[in-house]
mmCIF file of C-alpha atoms in Angstrom:
data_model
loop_
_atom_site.group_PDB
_atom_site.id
_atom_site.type_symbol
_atom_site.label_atom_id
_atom_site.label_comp_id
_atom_site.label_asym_id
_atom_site.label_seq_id
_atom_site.Cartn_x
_atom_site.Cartn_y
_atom_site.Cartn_z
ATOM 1 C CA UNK O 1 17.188 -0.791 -14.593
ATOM 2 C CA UNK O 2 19.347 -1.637 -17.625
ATOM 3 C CA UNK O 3 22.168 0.187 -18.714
ATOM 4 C CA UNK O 4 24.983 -0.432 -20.846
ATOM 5 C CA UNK O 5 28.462 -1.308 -19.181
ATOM 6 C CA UNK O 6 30.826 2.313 -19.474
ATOM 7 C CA UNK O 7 33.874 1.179 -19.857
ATOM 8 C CA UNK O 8 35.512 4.022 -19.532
ATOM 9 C CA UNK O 9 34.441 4.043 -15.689
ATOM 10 C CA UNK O 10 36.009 0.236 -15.306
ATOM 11 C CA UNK O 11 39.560 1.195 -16.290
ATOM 12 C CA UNK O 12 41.119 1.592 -13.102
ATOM 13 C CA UNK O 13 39.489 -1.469 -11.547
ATOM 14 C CA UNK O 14 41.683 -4.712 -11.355
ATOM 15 C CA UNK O 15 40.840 -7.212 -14.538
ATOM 16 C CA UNK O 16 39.077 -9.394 -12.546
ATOM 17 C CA UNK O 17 36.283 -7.513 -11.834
ATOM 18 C CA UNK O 18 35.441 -7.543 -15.746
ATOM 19 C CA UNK O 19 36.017 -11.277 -15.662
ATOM 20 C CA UNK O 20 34.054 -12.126 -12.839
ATOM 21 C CA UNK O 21 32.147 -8.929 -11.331
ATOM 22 C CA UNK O 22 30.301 -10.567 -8.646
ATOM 23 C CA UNK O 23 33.225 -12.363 -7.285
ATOM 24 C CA UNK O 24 33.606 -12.204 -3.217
ATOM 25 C CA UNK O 25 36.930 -10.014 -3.688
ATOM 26 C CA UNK O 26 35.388 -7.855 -5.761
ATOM 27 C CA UNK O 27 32.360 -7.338 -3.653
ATOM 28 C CA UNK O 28 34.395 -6.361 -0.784
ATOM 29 C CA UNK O 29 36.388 -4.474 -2.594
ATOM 30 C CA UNK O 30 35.265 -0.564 -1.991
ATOM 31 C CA UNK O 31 35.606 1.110 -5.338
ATOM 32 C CA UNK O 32 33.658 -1.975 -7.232
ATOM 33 C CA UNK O 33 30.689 -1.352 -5.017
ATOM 34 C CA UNK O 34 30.455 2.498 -5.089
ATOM 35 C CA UNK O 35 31.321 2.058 -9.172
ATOM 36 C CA UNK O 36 29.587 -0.458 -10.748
ATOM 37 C CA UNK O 37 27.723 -3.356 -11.377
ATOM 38 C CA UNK O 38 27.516 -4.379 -14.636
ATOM 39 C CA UNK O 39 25.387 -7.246 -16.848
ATOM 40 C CA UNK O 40 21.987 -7.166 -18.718
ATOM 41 C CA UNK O 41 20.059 -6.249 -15.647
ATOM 42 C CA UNK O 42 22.604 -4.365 -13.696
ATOM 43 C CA UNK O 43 23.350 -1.434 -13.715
ATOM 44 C CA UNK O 44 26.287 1.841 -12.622
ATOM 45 C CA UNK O 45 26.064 3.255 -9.372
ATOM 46 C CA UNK O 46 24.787 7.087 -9.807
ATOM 47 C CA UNK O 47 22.700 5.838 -12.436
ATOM 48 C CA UNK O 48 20.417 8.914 -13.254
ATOM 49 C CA UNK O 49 17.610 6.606 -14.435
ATOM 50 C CA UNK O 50 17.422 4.666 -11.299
ATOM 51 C CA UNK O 51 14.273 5.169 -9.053
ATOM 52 C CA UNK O 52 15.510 6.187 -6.151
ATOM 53 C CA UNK O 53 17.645 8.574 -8.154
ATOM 54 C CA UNK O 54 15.211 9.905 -9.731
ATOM 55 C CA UNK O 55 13.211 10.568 -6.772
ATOM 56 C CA UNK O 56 15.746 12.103 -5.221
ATOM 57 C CA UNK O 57 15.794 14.859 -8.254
ATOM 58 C CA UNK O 58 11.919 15.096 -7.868
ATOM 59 C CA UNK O 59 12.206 15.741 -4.195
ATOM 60 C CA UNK O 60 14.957 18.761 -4.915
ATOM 61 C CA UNK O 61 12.604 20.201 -6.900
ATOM 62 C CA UNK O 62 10.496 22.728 -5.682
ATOM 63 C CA UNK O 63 6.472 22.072 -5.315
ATOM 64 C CA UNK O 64 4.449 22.167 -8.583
ATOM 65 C CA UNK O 65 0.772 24.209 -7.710
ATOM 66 C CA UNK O 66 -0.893 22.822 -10.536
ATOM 67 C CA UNK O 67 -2.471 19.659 -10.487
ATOM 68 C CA UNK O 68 -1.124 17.267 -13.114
ATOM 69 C CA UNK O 69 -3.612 15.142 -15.916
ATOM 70 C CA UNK O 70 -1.811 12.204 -14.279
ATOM 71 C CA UNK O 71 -2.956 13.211 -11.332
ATOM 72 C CA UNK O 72 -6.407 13.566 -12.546
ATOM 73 C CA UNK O 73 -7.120 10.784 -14.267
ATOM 74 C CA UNK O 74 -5.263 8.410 -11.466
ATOM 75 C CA UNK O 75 -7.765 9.728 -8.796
ATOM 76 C CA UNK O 76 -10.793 9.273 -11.178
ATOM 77 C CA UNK O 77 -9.965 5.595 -11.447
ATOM 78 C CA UNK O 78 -9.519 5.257 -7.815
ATOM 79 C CA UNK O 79 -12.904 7.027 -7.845
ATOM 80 C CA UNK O 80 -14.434 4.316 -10.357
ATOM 81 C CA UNK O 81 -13.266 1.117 -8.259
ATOM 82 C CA UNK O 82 -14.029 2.989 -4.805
ATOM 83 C CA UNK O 83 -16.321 0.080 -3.850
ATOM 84 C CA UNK O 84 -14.250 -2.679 -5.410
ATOM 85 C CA UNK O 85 -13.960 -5.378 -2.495
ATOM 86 C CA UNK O 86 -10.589 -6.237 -1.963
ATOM 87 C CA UNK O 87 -11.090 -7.859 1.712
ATOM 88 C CA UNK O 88 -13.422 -10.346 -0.208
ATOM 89 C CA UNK O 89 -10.809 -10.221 -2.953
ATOM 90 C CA UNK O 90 -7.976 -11.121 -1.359
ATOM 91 C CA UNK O 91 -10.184 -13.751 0.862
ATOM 92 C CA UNK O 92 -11.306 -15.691 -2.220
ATOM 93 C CA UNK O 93 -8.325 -15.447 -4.552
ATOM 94 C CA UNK O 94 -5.990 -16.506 -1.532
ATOM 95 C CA UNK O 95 -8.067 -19.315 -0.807
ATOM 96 C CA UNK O 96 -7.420 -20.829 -4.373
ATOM 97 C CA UNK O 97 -4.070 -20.432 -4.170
ATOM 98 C CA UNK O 98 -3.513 -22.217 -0.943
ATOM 99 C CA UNK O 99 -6.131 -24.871 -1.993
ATOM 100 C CA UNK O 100 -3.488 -25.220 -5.622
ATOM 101 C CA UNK O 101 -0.538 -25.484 -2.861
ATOM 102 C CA UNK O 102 -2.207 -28.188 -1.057
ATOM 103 C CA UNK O 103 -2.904 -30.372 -3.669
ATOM 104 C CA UNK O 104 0.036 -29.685 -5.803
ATOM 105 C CA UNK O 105 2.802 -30.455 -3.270
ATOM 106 C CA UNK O 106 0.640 -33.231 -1.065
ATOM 107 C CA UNK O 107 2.180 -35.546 1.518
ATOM 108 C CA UNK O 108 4.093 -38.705 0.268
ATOM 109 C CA UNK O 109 7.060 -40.602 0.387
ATOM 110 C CA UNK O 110 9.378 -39.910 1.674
ATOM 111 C CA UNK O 111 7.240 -38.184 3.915
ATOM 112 C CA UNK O 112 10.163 -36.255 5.466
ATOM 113 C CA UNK O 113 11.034 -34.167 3.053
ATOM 114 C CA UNK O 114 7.205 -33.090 1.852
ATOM 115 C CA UNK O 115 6.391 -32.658 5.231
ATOM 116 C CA UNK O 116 9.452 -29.400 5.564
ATOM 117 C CA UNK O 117 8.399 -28.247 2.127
ATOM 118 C CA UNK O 118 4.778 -28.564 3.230
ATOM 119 C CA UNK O 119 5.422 -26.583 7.036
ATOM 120 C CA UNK O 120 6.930 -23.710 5.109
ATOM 121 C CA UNK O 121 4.624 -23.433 1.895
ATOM 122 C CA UNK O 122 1.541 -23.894 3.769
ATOM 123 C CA UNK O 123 2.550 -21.666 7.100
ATOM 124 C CA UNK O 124 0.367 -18.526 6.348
ATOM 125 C CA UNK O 125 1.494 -15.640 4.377
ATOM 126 C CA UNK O 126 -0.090 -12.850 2.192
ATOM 127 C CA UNK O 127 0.430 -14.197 -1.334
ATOM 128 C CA UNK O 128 1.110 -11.164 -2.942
ATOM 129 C CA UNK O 129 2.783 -12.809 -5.579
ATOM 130 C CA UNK O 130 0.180 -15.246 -6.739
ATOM 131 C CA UNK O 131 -2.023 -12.820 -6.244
ATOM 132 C CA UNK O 132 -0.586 -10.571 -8.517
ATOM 133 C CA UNK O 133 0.207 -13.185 -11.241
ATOM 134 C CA UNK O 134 -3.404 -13.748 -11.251
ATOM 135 C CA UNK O 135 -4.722 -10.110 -11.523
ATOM 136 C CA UNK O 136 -2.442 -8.985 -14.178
ATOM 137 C CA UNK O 137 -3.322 -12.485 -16.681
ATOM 138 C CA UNK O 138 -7.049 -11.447 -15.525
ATOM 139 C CA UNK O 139 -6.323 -7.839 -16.632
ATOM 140 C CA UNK O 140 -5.828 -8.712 -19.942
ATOM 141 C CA UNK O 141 -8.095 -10.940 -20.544
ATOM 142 C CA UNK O 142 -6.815 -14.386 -19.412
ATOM 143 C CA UNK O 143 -8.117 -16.034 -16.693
ATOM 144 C CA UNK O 144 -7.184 -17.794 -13.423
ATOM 145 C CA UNK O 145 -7.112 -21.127 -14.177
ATOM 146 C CA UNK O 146 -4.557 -20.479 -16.781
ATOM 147 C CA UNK O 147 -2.335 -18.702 -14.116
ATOM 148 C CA UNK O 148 -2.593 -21.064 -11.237
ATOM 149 C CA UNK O 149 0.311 -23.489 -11.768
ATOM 150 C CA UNK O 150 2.507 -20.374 -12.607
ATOM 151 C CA UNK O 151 1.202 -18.244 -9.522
ATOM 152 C CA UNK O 152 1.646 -21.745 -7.441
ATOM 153 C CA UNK O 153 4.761 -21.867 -9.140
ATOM 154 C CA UNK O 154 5.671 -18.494 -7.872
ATOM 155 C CA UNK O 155 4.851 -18.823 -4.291
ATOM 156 C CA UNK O 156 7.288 -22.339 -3.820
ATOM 157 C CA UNK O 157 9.864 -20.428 -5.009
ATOM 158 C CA UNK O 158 9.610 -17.510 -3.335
ATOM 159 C CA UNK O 159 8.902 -19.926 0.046
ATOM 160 C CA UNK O 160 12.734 -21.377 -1.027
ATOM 161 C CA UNK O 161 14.097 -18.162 -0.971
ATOM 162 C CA UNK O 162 12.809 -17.851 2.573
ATOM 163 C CA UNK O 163 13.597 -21.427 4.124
ATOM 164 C CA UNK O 164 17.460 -20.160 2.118
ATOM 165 C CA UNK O 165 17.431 -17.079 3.364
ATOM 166 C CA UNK O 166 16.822 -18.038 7.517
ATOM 167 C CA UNK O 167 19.772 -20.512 7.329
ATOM 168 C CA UNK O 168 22.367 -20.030 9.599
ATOM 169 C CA UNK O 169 24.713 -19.371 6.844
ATOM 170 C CA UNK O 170 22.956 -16.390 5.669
ATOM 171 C CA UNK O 171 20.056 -13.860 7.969
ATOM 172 C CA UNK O 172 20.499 -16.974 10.945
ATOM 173 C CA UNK O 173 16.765 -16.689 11.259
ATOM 174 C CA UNK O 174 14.696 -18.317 14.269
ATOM 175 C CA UNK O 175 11.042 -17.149 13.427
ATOM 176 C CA UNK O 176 8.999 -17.106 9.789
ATOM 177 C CA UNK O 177 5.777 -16.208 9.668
ATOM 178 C CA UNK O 178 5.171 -16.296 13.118
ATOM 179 C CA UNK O 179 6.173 -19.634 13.851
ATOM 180 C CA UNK O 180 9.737 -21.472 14.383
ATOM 181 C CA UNK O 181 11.820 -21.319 10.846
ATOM 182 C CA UNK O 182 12.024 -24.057 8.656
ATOM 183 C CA UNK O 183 15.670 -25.362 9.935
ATOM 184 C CA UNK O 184 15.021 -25.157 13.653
ATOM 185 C CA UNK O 185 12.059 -27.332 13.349
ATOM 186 C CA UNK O 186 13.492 -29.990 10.706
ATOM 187 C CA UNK O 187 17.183 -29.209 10.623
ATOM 188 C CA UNK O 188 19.600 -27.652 8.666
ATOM 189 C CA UNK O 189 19.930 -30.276 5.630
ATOM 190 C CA UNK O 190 16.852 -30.891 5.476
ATOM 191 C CA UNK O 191 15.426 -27.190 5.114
ATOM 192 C CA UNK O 192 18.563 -26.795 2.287
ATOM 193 C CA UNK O 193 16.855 -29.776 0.794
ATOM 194 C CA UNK O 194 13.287 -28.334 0.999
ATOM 195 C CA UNK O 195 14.026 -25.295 -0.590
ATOM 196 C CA UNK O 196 15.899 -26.656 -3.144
ATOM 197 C CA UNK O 197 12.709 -29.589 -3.401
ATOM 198 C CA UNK O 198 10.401 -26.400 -3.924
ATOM 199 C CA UNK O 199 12.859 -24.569 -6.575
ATOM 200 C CA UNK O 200 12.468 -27.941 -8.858
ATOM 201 C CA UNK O 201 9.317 -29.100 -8.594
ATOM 202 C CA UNK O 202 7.908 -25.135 -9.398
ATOM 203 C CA UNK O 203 9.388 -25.300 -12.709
ATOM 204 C CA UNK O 204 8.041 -28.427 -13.289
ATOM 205 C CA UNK O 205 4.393 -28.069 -12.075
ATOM 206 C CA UNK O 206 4.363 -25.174 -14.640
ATOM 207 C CA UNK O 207 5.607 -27.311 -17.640
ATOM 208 C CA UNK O 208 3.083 -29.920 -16.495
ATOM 209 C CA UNK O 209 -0.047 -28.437 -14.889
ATOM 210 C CA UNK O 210 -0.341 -25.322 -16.907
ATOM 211 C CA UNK O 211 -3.619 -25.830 -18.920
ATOM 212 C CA UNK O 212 -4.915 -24.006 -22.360
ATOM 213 C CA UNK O 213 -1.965 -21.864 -23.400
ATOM 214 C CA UNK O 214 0.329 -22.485 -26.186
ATOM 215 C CA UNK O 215 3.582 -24.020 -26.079
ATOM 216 C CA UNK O 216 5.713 -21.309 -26.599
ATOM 217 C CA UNK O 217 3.756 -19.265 -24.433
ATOM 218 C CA UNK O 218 4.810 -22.043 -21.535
ATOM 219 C CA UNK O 219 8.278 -22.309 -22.576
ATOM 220 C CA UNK O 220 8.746 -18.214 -22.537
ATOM 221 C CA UNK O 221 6.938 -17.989 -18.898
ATOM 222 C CA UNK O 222 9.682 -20.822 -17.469
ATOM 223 C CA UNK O 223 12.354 -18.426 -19.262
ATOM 224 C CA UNK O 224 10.595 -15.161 -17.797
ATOM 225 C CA UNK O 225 10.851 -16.845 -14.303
ATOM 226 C CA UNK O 226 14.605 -18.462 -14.317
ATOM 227 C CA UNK O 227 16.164 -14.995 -15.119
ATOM 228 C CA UNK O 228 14.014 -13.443 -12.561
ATOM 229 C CA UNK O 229 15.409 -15.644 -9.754
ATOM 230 C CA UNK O 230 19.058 -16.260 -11.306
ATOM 231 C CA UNK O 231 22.293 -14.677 -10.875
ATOM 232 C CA UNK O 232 21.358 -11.922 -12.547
ATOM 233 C CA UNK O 233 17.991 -11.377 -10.451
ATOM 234 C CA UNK O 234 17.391 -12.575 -6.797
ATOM 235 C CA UNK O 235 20.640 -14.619 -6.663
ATOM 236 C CA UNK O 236 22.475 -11.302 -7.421
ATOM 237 C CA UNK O 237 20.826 -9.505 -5.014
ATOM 238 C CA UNK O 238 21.043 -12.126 -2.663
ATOM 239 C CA UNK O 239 24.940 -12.210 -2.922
ATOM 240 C CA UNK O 240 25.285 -8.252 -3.249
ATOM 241 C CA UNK O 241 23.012 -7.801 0.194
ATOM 242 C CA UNK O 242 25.324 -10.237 1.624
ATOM 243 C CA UNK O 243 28.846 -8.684 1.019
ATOM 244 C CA UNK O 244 27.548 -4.994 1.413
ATOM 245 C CA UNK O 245 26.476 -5.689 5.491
ATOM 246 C CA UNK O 246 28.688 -3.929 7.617
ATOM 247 C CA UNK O 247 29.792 -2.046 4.489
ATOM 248 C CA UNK O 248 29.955 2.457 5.272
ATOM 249 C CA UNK O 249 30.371 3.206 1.588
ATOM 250 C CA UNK O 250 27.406 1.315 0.441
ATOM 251 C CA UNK O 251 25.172 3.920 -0.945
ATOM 252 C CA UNK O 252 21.679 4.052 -2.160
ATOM 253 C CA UNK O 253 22.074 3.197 -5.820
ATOM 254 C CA UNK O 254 23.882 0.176 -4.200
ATOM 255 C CA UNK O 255 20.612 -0.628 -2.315
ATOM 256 C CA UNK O 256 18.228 -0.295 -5.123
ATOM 257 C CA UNK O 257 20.201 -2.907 -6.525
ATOM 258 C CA UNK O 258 20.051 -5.340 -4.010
ATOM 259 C CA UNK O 259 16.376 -4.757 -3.642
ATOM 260 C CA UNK O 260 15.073 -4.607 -7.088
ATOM 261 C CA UNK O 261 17.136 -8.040 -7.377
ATOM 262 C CA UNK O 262 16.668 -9.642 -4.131
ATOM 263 C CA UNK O 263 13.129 -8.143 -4.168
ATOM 264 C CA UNK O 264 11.520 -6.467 -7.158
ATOM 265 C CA UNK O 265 12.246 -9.344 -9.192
ATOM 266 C CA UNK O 266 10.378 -11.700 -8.627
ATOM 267 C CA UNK O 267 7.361 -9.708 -7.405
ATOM 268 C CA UNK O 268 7.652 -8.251 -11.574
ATOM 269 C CA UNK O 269 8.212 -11.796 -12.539
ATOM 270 C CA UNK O 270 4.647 -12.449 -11.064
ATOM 271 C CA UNK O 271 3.629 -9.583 -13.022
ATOM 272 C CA UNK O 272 5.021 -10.036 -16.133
ATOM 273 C CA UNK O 273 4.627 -14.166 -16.401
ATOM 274 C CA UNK O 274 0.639 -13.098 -15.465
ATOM 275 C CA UNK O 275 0.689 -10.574 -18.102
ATOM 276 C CA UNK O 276 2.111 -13.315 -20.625
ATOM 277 C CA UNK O 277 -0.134 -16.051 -19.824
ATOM 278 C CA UNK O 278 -3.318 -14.080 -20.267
ATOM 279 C CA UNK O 279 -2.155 -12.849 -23.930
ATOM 280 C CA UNK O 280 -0.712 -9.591 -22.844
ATOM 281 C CA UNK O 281 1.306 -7.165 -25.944
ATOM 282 C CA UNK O 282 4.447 -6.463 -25.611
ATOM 283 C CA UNK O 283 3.559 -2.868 -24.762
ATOM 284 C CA UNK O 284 0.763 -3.840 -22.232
ATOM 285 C CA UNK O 285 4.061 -6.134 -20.633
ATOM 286 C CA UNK O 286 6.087 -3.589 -20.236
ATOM 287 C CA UNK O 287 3.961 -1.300 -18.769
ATOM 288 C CA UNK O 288 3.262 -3.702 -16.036
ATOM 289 C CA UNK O 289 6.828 -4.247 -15.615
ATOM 290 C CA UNK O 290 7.085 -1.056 -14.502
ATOM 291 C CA UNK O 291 4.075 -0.973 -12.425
ATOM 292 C CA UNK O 292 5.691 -4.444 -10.942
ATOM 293 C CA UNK O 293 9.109 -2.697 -10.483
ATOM 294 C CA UNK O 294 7.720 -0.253 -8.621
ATOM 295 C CA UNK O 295 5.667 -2.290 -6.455
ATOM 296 C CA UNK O 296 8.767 -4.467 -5.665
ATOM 297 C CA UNK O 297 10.827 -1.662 -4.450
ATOM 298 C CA UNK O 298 8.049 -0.349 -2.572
ATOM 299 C CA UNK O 299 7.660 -3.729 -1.014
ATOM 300 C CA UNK O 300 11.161 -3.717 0.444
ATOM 301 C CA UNK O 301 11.240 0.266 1.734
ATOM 302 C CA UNK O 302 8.178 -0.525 3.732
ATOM 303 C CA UNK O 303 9.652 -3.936 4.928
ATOM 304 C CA UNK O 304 12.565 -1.936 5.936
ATOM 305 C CA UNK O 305 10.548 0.540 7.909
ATOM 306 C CA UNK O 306 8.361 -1.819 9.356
ATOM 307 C CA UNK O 307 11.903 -3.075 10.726
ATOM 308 C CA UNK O 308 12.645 -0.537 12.776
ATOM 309 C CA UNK O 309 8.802 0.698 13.667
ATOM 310 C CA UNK O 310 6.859 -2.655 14.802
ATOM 311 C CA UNK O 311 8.011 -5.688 17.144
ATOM 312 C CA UNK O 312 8.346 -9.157 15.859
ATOM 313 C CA UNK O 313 5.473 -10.294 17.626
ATOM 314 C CA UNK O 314 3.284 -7.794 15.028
ATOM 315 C CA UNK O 315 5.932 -8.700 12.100
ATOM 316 C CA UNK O 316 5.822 -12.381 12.490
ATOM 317 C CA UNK O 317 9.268 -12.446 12.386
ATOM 318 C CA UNK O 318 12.431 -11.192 14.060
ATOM 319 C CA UNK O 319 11.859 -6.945 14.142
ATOM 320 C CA UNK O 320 15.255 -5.202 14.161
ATOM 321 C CA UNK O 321 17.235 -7.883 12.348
ATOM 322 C CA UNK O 322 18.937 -5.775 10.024
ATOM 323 C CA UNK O 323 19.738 -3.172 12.532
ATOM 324 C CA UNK O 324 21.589 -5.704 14.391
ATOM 325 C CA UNK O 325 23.284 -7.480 11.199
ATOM 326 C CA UNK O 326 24.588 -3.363 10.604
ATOM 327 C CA UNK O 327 22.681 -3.826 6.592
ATOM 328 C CA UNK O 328 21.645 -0.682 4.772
ATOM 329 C CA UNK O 329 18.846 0.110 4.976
ATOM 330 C CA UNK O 330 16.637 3.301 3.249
ATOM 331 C CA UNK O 331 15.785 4.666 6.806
ATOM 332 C CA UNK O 332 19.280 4.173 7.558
ATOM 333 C CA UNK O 333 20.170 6.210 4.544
ATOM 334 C CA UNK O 334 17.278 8.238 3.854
ATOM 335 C CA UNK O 335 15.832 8.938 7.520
ATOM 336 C CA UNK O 336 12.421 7.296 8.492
ATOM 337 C CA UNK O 337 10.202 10.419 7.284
ATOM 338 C CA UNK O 338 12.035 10.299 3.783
ATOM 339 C CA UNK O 339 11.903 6.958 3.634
ATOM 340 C CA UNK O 340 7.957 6.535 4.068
ATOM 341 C CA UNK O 341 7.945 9.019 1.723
ATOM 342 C CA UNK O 342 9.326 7.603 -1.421
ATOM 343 C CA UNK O 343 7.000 4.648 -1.127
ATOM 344 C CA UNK O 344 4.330 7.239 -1.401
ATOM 345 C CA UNK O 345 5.523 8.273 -4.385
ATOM 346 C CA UNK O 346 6.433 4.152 -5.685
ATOM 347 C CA UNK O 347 3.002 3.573 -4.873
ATOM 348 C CA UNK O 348 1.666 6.722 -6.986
ATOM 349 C CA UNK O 349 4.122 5.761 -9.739
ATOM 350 C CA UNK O 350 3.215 2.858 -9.799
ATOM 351 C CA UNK O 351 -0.501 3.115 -10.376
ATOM 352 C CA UNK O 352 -0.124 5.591 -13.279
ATOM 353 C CA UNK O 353 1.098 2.576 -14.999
ATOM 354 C CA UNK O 354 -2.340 1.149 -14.790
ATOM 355 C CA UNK O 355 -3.949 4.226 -16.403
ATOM 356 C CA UNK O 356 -5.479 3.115 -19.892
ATOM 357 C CA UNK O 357 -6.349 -0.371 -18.902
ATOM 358 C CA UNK O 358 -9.591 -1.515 -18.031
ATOM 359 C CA UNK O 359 -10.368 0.453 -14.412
ATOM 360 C CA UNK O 360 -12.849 -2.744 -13.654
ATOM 361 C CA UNK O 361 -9.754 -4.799 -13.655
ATOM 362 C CA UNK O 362 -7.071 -3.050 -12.758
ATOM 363 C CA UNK O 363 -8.498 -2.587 -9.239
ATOM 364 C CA UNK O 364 -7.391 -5.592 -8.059
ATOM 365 C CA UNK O 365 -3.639 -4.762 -8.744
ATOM 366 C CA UNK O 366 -4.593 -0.425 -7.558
ATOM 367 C CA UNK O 367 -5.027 -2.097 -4.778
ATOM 368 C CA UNK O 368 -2.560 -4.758 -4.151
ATOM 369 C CA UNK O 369 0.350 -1.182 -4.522
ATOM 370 C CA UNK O 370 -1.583 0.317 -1.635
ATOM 371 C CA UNK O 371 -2.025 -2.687 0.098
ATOM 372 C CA UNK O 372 1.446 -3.215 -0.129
ATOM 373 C CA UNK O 373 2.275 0.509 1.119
ATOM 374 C CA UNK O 374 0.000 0.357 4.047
ATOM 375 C CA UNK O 375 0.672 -3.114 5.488
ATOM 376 C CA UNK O 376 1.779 -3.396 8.945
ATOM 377 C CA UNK O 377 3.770 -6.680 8.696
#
């Protein structure tokens, strides 16, 4: 979703805004947010090459009777990995992770603080992430071990993001995962502290723990990962979702942007730091990018329509949050049958990516997108 800043379409905006675009004035200010948002990952609103903007040109369209190649050749891979087991996939692969977890962030002194990081890190979950750091470094030809400090890597920081993110301060969140959030059990300072325990130590068990891969190759992942969780990736979608709520002219180029920040990015950082671990070309990197970007967008249209379609006793967590907190949302915007549409059609886009790769080992990541698309919490 990069684009290059149009000046043109700044001009009438106050100075600050190209000094400091993601300051708190500017985010409430009504003309910034329907015009632009503008850095190396951001991008203008009505953005043409956006992906819900381009869907929304697809859907205008009227109904093609052909069948496409794409079409062809993505069903015969689906065909060729019909009896791939991803129950016993996801059974065995999650297993590893959560044994990695265990051992990497254990319970010492002071015992405190591991303990909150532990309650969190260890609650449950899907690990998607991991899971999809480890499938894409497999695809190419790496293997597991060489992934597992970056996929446990992944999974404490995206655990911060959620002890952050429950905080009073910013979704005032009472239930994770099913069980009590990470603040209500241990406090408030000490949950800030976990997460921010977790954010550290990540970057550090990758530098330390990651075994058989070059140097540079270790330095570049660390890279890959800061940006995707900076103030250019989650961070900015972080602070963009929280000065748009309660926000009428918030539209849906708005909302991509929060989502494939807040979201998408650190889903395609699993991707993409996967990809480069297992020896991945640049070529075979981006195309999994956009397979990732996909998949991270999907993630969130389904997690908003889950919000509004299932109770928080079969979410896990509190159902109808956003409703209440007055956020955009795509069924807000797009209407619930539009809405579960367009992750149809992330999930289809997405999987073409995986055309041309190995169909043996892409299955693992075909189905990840559709698990992702048909989850109920």
């Amino acid at each position: 979703m990069t684009s290059s800043c149009n000046v043109g379409a700044l001009s009438f905006l106050p100075f600050t805004c190209y000094r400091n675009p993601l300051s708190p004035s500017n985010l409430k200010h009504p003309t910034f947010l329907n015009q632009v948002w503008c850095s190396k990952t951001m991008f203008l609103s009505q953005n043409p090459s956006s992906l819900t903007a381009k869907w929304l040109q697809r859907s205008k369209s009227p109904p093609k009777t052909c069948v496409s190649a794409t079409y062809l050749d993505q069903k015969a891979v689906e065909t060729h990995i019909s009896e791939f087991d991803f129950k016993g996939y996801m059974m065995e692969k999650g297993n590893s992770v959560n044994l990695a977890l265990d051992k990497a962030v254990s319970l010492r002194e002071p015992e405190r603080i591991h303990e909150a990081m532990r309650y969190s890190l260890l609650a449950g979950g899907k690990r998607v992430r991991p899971m999809l750091c480890i499938a894409s470094c497999e695809l190419v030809g790496g293997s597991e071990e060489a992934a597992m400090p970056s996929a446990c890597a992944i999974e404490m920081i995206h655990t911060m993001s959620l002890i952050h993110d429950d905080l009073p301060c910013m979704d005032n969140d009472d239930l994770r995962r099913g069980k009590p959030t990470n603040h209500k059990v241990f406090g408030e300072d000490v949950a800030v502290l976990a997460g921010d325990a977790l954010l550290a130590f990540a970057f550090e068990h990758i530098a330390t723990s990651t075994v058989g891969v070059s140097p540079v190759i270790v330095v570049r992942v660390i890279s890959e990962l800061a940006k995707a969780i900076g103030s250019e990736g989650l961070v900015a979608g972080q602070v963009v979702d929280i000065f748009s709520a309660g926000n009428s002219e918030v539209g849906l180029d708005q909302l991509e942007f929060i989502h494939v920040h807040k979201t998408a990015a650190l889903l395609e950082g699993s991707v993409v730091i996967g990809t480069i671990l297992g020896g991945g070309s640049d070529e075979e990197v981006e195309k999994l990018r956009k397979y990732a970007r996909c998949v991270g967008l999907l993630f969130q249209v389904v997690d908003d329509i889950l919000d509004v379609t299932k109770s928080s006793k079969e979410l896990g967590k509190t159902a109808g949050k956003d409703l209440v907190a007055d956020k955009i949302t795509y069924p807000k915007l797009l209407g619930l049958e539009k809405s579960r549409q367009f992750a149809q059609d992330l999930n289809r886009e997405a999987k073409e990516q995986l055309l041309g790769f190995n169909p043996e080992k892409a299955a693992p990541l075909v189905y990840l997108a559709n698990y992702i698309a048909d989850r109920e919490n």
